Coordinates of C-alpha atoms and ligand atoms in Angstrom, one line a residue:
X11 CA 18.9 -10.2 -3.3
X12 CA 16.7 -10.1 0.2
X13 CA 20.3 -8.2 1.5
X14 CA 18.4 -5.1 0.9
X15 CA 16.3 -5.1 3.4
X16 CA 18.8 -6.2 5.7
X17 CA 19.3 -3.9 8.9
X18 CA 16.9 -1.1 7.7
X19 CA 14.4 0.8 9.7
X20 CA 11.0 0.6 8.1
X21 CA 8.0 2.2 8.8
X22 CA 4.8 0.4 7.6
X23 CA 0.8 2.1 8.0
X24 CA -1.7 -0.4 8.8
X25 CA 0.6 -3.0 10.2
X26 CA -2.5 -4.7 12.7
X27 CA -4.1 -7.1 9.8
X28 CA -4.0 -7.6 6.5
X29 CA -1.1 -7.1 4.3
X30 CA 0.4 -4.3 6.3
X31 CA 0.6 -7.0 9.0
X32 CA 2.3 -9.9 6.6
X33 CA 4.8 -7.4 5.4
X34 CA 5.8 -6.5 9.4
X35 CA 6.7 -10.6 9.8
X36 CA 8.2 -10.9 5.7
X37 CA 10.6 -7.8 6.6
X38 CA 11.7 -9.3 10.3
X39 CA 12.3 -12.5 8.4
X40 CA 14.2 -10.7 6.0
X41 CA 16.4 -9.6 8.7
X42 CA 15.7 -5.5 9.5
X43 CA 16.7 -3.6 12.2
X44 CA 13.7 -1.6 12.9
X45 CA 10.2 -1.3 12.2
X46 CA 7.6 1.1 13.2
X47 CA 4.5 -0.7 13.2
X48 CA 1.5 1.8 12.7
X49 CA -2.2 1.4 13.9
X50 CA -4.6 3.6 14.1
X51 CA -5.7 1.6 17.6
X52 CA -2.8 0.1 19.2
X53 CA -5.0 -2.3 20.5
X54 CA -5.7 -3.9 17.7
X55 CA -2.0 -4.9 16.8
X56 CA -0.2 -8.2 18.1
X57 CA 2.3 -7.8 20.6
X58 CA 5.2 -9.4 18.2
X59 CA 7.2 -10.0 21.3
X60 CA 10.3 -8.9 19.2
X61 CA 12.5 -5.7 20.2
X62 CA 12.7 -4.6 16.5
X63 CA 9.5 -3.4 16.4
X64 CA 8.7 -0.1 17.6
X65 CA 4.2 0.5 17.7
X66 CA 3.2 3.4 17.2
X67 CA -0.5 5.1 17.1
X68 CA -1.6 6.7 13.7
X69 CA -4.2 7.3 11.8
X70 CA -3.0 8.5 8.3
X71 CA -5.9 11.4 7.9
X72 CA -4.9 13.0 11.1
X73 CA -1.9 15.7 10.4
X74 CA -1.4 16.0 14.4
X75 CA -0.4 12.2 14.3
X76 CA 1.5 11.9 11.3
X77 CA 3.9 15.0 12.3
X78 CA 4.6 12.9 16.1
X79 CA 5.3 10.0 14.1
X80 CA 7.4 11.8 11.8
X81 CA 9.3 13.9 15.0
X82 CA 9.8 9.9 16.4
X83 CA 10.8 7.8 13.3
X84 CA 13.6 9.9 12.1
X85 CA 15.5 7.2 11.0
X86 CA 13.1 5.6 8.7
X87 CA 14.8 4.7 5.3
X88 CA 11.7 2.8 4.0
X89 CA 8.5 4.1 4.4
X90 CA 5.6 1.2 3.8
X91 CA 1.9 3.1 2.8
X92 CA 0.1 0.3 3.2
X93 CA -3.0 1.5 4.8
X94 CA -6.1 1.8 2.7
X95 CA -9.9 1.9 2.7
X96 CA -13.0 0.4 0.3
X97 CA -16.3 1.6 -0.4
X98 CA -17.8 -0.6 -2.4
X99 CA -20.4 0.9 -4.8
X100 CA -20.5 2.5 -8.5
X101 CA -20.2 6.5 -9.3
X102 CA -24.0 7.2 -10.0
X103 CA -25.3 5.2 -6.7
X104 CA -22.6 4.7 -4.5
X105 CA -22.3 6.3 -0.8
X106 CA -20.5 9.3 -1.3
X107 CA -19.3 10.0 1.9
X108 CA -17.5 6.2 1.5
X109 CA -16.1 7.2 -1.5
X110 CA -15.2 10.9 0.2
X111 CA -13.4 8.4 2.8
X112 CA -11.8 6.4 -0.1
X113 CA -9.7 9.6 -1.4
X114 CA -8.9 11.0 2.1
X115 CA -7.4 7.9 3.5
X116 CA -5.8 6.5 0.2
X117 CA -5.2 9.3 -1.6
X118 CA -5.0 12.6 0.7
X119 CA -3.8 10.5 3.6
X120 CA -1.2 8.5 1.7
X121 CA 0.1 12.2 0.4
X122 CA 0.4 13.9 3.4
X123 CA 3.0 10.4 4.9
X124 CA 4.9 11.5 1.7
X125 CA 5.1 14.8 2.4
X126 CA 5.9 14.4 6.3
X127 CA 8.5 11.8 5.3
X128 CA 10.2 13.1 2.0
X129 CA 12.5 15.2 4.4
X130 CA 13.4 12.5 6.4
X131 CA 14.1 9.8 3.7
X132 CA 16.2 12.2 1.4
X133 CA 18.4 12.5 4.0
X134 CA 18.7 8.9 4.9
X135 CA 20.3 8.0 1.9
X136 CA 19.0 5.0 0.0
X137 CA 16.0 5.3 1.1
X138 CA 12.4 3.7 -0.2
X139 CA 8.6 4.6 -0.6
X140 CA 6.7 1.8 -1.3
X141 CA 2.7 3.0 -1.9
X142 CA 0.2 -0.1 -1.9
X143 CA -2.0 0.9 -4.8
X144 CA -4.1 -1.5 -6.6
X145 CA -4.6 -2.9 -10.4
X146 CA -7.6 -1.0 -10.0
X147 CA -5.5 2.3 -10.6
X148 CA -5.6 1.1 -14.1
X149 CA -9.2 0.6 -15.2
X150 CA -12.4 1.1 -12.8
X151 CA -14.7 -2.1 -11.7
X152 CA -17.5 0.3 -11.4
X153 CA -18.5 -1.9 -7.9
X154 CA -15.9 -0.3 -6.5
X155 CA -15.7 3.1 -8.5
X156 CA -14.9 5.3 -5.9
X157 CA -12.2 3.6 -4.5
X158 CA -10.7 2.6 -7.9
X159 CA -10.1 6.9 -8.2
X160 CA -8.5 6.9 -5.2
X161 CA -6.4 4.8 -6.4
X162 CA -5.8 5.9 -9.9
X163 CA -4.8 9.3 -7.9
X164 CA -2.7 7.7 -6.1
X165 CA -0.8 5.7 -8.9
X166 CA -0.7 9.6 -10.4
X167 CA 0.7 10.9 -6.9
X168 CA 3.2 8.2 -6.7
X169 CA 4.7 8.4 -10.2
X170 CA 4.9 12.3 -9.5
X171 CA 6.4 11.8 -6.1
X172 CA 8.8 9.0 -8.1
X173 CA 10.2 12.1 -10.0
X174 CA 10.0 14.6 -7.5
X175 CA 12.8 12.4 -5.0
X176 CA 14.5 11.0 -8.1
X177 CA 17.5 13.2 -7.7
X178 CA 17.5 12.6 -3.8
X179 CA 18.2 9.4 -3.4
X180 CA 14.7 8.1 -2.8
X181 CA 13.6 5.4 -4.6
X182 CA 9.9 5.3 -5.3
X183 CA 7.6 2.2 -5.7
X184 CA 4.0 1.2 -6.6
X185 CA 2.6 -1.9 -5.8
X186 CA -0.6 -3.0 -7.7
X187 CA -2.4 -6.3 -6.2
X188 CA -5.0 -7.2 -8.3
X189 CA -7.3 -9.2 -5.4
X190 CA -5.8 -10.7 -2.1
X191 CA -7.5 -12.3 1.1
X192 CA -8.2 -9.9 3.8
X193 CA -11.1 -8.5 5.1
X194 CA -11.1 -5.7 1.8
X195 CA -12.3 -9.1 0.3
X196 CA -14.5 -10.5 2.7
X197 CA -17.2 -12.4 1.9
X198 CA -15.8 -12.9 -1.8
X199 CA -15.9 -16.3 -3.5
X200 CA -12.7 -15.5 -5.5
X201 CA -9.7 -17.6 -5.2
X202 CA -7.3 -15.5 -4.1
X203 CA -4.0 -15.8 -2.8
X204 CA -2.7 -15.0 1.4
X205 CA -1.3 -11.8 2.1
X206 CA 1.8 -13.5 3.9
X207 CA 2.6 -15.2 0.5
X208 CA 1.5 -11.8 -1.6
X209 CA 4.0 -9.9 0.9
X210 CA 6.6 -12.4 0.3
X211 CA 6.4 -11.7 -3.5
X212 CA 6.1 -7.7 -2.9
X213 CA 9.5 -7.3 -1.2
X214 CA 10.7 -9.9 -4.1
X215 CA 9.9 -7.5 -6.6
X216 CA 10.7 -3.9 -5.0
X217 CA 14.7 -5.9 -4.3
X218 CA 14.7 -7.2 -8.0
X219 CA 14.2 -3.2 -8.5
X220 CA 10.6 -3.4 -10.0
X221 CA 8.9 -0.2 -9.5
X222 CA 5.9 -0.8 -10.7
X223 CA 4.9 -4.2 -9.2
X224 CA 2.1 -6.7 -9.5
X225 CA 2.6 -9.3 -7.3
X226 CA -0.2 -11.8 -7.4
X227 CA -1.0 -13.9 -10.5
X228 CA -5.2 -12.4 -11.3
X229 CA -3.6 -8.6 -10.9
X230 CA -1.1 -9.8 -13.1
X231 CA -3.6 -11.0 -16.1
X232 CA -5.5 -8.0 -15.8
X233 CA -2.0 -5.8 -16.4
X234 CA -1.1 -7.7 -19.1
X235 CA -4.6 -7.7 -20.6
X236 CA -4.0 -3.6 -19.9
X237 CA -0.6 -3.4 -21.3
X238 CA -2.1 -5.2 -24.3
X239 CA -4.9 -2.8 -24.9
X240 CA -6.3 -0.9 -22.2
X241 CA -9.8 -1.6 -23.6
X242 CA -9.2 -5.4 -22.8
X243 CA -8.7 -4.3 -19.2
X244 CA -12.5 -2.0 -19.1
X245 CA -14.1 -5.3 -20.9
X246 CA -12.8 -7.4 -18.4
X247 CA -14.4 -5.5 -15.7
X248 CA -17.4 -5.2 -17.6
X249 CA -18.1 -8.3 -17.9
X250 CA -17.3 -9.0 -14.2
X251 CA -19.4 -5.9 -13.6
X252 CA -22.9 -6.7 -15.6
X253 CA -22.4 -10.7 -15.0
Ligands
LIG10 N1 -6.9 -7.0 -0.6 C1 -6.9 -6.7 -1.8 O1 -7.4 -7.4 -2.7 C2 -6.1 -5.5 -2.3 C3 -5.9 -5.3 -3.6 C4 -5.2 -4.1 -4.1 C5 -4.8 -3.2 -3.1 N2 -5.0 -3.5 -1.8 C6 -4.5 -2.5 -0.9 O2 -3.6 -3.1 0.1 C7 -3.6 -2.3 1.3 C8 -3.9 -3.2 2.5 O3 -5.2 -3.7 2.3 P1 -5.7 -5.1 2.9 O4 -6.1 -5.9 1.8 O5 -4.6 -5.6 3.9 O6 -7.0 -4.6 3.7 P2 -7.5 -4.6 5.2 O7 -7.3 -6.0 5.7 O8 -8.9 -4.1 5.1 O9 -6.5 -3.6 5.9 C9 -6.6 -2.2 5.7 C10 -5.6 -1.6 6.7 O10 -5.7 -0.2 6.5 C11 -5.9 0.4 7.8 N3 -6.5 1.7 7.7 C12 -7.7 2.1 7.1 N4 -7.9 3.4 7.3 C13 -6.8 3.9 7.9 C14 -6.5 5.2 8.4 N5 -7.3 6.2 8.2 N6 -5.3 5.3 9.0 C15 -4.5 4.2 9.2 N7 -4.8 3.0 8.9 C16 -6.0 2.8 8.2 C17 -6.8 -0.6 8.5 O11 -6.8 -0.3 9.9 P3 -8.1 -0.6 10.8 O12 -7.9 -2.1 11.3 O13 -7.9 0.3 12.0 O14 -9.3 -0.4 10.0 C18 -6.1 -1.9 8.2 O15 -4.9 -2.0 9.0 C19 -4.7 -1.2 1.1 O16 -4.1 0.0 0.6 C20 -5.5 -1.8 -0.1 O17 -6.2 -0.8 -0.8 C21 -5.6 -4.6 -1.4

């Protein structure tokens, strides 16, 4: 099943920690031929000491970067938008130039790789987008309100982008992680599971063809209490939000 990922050239945003960085060593385990690695400071990304990966700088709100990427990693038949940004706060009191942030990096940013890349993937046939989106696309935790829009318009860009490429050969995936252990999370007393074993299950899903994924088990209680009712889903986060 893991074949699919075998020999392909992958481009992944926000390789240098976090998820983005799990999924760079899931995918070399998983045996492709290329990945462009993507930091907005190449500093900050190991050396991986492996010829498969190509590092690249890019920040994914900067149009002058994403366009060299794009003129470099031609060849990319699976583009990874992994990178992402919080603001904590809610609507009426939250910073707004976080929450500003929040929709130009995961939302505006995460549009304009689509954009750059659709040319490039429709012609390398068989081709993948795989947008990092959150459970929080389905119902806000007012906590983090403004970047739970960003991500709802991103869940809305990605299922329009899904149709858009459908008849060329692109396949298009969201993946909604309800809460994992990175620094988005730090200081939280949540269990919550790794990102190398949440990156593991990602690629499990997008090969068994799921398009809309939730790959950890809390993301996947809140979806089902979603797919249930979607009220179930706001009364969950009420709760957590007024405990
Ligand atoms: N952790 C969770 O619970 C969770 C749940 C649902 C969805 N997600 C999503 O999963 C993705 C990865 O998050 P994570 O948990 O791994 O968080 P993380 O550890 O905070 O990593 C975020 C990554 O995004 C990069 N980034 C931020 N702004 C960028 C920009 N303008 N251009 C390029 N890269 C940028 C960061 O780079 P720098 O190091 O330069 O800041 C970093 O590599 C995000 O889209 C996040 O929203 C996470």
């Amino acid at each position: 099943m893991m074949q699919i990922f075998k020999d392909k050239v992958v481009l992944i945003t926000g390789a240098n920690r976090g998820i983005g960085l799990s999924l760079v060593y899931a995918l070399l385990h998983y045996g492709v031929g290329k990945i462009y690695a993507t930091s907005r400071e190449l500093n900050k990304m190991p050396a991986f000491n492996d010829d498969r990966i190509v590092r690249l700088l890019l920040d994914i709100t900067d149009q002058q970067q994403i366009t060299t990427v794009a003129a470099i990693a031609q060849d990319t038949e699976i583009l990874i938008n992994n990178a992402g940004a919080l603001s904590p706060g809610n609507i009426l009191e939250g910073d707004l130039l976080g929450m500003e942030n929040d929709l130009e990096v995961n939302y505006f940013g995460t549009i304009k790789m689509m954009r750059a890349f659709a040319p490039i993937l429709s012609s390398n046939k068989s081709s993948m987008i795989i947008n990092i989106v959150s459970i929080a696309a389905y119902s806000p935790l007012p906590s983090i309100a403004g970047y739970a829009a960003s991500k709802a318009a991103l869940l809305s860009a990605t299922h329009s982008v899904r149709i858009e490429l459908a008849k060329k050969g692109v396949s298009v995936y969201a993946v909604n992680p309800g809460a994992i252990d990175t620094d988005m999370n730090k200081g939280s007393d949540w269990d919550m599971p790794d990102p190398d074993s949440t990156s593991m299950k990602i690629l499990e899903d997008i090969a068994a063809g799921k398009l809309d994924s939730v790959p950890d088990e809390m993301g996947q209680g809140m979806h089902a209490a979603w797919r249930e009712e979607p009220s179930k889903l706001a009364q969950l986060f009420s709760d957590l939000y007024h405990a």
